[in-house]
Coordinates of C-alpha atoms (C1' of nucleotides) in Angstrom, one line a residue:
Chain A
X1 CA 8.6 -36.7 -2.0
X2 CA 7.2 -36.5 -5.4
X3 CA 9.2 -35.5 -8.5
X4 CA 7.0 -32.1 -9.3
X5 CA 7.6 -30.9 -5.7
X6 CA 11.7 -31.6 -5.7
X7 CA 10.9 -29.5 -9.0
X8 CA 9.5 -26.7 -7.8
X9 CA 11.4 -26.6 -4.1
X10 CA 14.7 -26.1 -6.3
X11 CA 13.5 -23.9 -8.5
X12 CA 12.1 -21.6 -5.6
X13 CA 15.6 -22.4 -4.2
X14 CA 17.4 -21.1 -7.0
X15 CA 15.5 -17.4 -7.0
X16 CA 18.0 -14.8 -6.5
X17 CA 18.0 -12.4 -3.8
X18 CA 16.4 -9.1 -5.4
X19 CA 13.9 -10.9 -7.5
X20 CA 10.6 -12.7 -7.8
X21 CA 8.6 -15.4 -9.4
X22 CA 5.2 -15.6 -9.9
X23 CA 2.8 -19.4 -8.7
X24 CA 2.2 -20.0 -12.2
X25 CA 5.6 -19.4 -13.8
X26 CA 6.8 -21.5 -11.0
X27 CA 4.7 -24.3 -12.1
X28 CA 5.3 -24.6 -15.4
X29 CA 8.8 -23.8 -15.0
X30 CA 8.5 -27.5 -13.0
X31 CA 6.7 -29.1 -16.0
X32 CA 3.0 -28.6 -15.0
X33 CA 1.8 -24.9 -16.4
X34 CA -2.0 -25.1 -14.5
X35 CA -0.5 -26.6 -10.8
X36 CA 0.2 -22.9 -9.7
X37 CA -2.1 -24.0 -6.9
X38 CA 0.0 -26.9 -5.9
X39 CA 3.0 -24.3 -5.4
X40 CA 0.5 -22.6 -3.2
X41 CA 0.7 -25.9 -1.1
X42 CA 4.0 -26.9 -1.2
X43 CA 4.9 -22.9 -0.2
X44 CA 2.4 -22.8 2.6
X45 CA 3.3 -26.8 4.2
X46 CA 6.9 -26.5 3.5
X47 CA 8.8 -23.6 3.3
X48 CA 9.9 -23.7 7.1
X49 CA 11.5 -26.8 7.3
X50 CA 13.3 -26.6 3.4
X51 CA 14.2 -23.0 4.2
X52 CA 12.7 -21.5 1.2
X53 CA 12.7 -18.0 -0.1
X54 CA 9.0 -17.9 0.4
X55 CA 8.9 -14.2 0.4
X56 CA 10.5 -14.3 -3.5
X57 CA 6.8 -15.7 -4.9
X58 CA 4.2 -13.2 -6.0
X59 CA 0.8 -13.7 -8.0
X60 CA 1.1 -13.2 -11.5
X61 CA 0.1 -9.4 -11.3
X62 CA 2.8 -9.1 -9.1
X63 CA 0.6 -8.9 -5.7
X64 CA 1.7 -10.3 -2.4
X65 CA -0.6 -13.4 -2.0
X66 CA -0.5 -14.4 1.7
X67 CA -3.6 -13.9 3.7
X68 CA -3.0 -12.5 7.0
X69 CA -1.8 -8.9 8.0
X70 CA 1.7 -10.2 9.7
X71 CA 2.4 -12.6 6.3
X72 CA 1.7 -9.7 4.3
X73 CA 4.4 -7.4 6.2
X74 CA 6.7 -9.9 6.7
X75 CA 7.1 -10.9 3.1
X76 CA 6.4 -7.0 2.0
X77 CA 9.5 -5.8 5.1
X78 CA 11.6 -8.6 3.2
X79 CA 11.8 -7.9 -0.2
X80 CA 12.1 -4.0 0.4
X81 CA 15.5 -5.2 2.5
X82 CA 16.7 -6.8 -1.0
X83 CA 15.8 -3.8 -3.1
X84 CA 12.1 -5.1 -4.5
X85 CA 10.3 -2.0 -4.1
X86 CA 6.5 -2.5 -4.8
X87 CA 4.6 0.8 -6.3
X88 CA 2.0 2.3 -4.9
X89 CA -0.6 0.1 -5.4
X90 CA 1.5 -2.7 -3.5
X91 CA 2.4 -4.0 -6.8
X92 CA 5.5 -5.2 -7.9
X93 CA 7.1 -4.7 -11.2
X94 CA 7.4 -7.9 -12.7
X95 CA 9.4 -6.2 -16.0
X96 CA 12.1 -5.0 -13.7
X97 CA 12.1 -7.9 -10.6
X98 CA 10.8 -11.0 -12.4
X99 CA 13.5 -13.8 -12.3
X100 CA 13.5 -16.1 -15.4
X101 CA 16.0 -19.2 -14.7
X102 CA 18.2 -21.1 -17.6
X103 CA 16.4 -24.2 -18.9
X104 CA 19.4 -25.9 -17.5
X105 CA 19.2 -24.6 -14.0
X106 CA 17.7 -26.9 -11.4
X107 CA 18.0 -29.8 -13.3
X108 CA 20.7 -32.7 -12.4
X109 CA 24.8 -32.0 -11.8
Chain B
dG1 C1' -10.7 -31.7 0.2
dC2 C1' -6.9 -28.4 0.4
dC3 C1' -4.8 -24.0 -1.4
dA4 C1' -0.7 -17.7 -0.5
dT5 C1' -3.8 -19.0 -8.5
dG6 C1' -5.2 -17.3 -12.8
dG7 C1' -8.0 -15.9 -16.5
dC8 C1' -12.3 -14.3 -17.9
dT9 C1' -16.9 -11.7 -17.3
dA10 C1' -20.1 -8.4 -15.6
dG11 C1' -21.0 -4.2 -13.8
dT12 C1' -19.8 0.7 -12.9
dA13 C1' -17.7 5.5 -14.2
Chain C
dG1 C1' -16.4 -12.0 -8.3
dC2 C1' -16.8 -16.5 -10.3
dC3 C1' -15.1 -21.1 -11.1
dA4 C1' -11.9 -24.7 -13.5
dT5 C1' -7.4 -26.3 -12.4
dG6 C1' -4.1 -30.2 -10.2
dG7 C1' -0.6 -32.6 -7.4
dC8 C1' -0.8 -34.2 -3.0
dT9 C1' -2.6 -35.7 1.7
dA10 C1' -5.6 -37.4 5.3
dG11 C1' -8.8 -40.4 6.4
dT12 C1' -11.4 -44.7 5.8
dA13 C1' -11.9 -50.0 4.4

DNA sequence: GCCATGGCTAGTA
DNA sequence: GCCATGGCTAGTA
């Protein structure tokens, strides 16, 4: 596995219950501030078999992203159970849920 | 060529 | 609603 992806798969690792990040944040975040679509692939080829917090990731308005009807509930049911409550409009409130890690976190022990 | 983006523009009210 | 972006993969030679 590349470098960028171990980047971003602990990062989204290390996203709190209760909180989100957005693609693009995520990206640069991992070094690379325009590969928010490349978080889009690694989230959509790998987040069953690293067990990732898919459902923390949100587009940067704060929109759930996924395509189908079933995605979108699923990830919309799961963030309600951890207290992310989206307003009206389905939009989250990145001010109040947006998680912004330590430079330190996610690098090496 | 894929992809669950993001930022900007045009068009409407 | 359009289109540039970018790390990665599949498929071919």
């Amino acid at each position: 596995m590349q470098p960028f992806t171990e980047r971003v798969i602990a990062i989204i690792k290390g996203i709190p219950p209760g909180s989100v990040m957005t693609y693009g944040q995520i990206a640069a975040c991992a070094g690379s501030p325009r590969a928010a679509r490349q978080v889009v692939r690694i989230l959509h080829s790998m987040s069953g078999k690293h067990d990732l917090p898919w459902h923390r990731v949100v587009n940067s308005k704060g929109e759930i992203a996924i395509q189908g009807e079933e995605g979108r509930y699923t990830q919309q049911l799961l963030l309600q159970e951890e207290g992310v409550e989206p307003s009206l409009g389905r939009i989250i409130d990145l001010e109040s849920f947006q998680h912004h890690p330590a430079p330190e976190s996610g690098k090496a022990e």
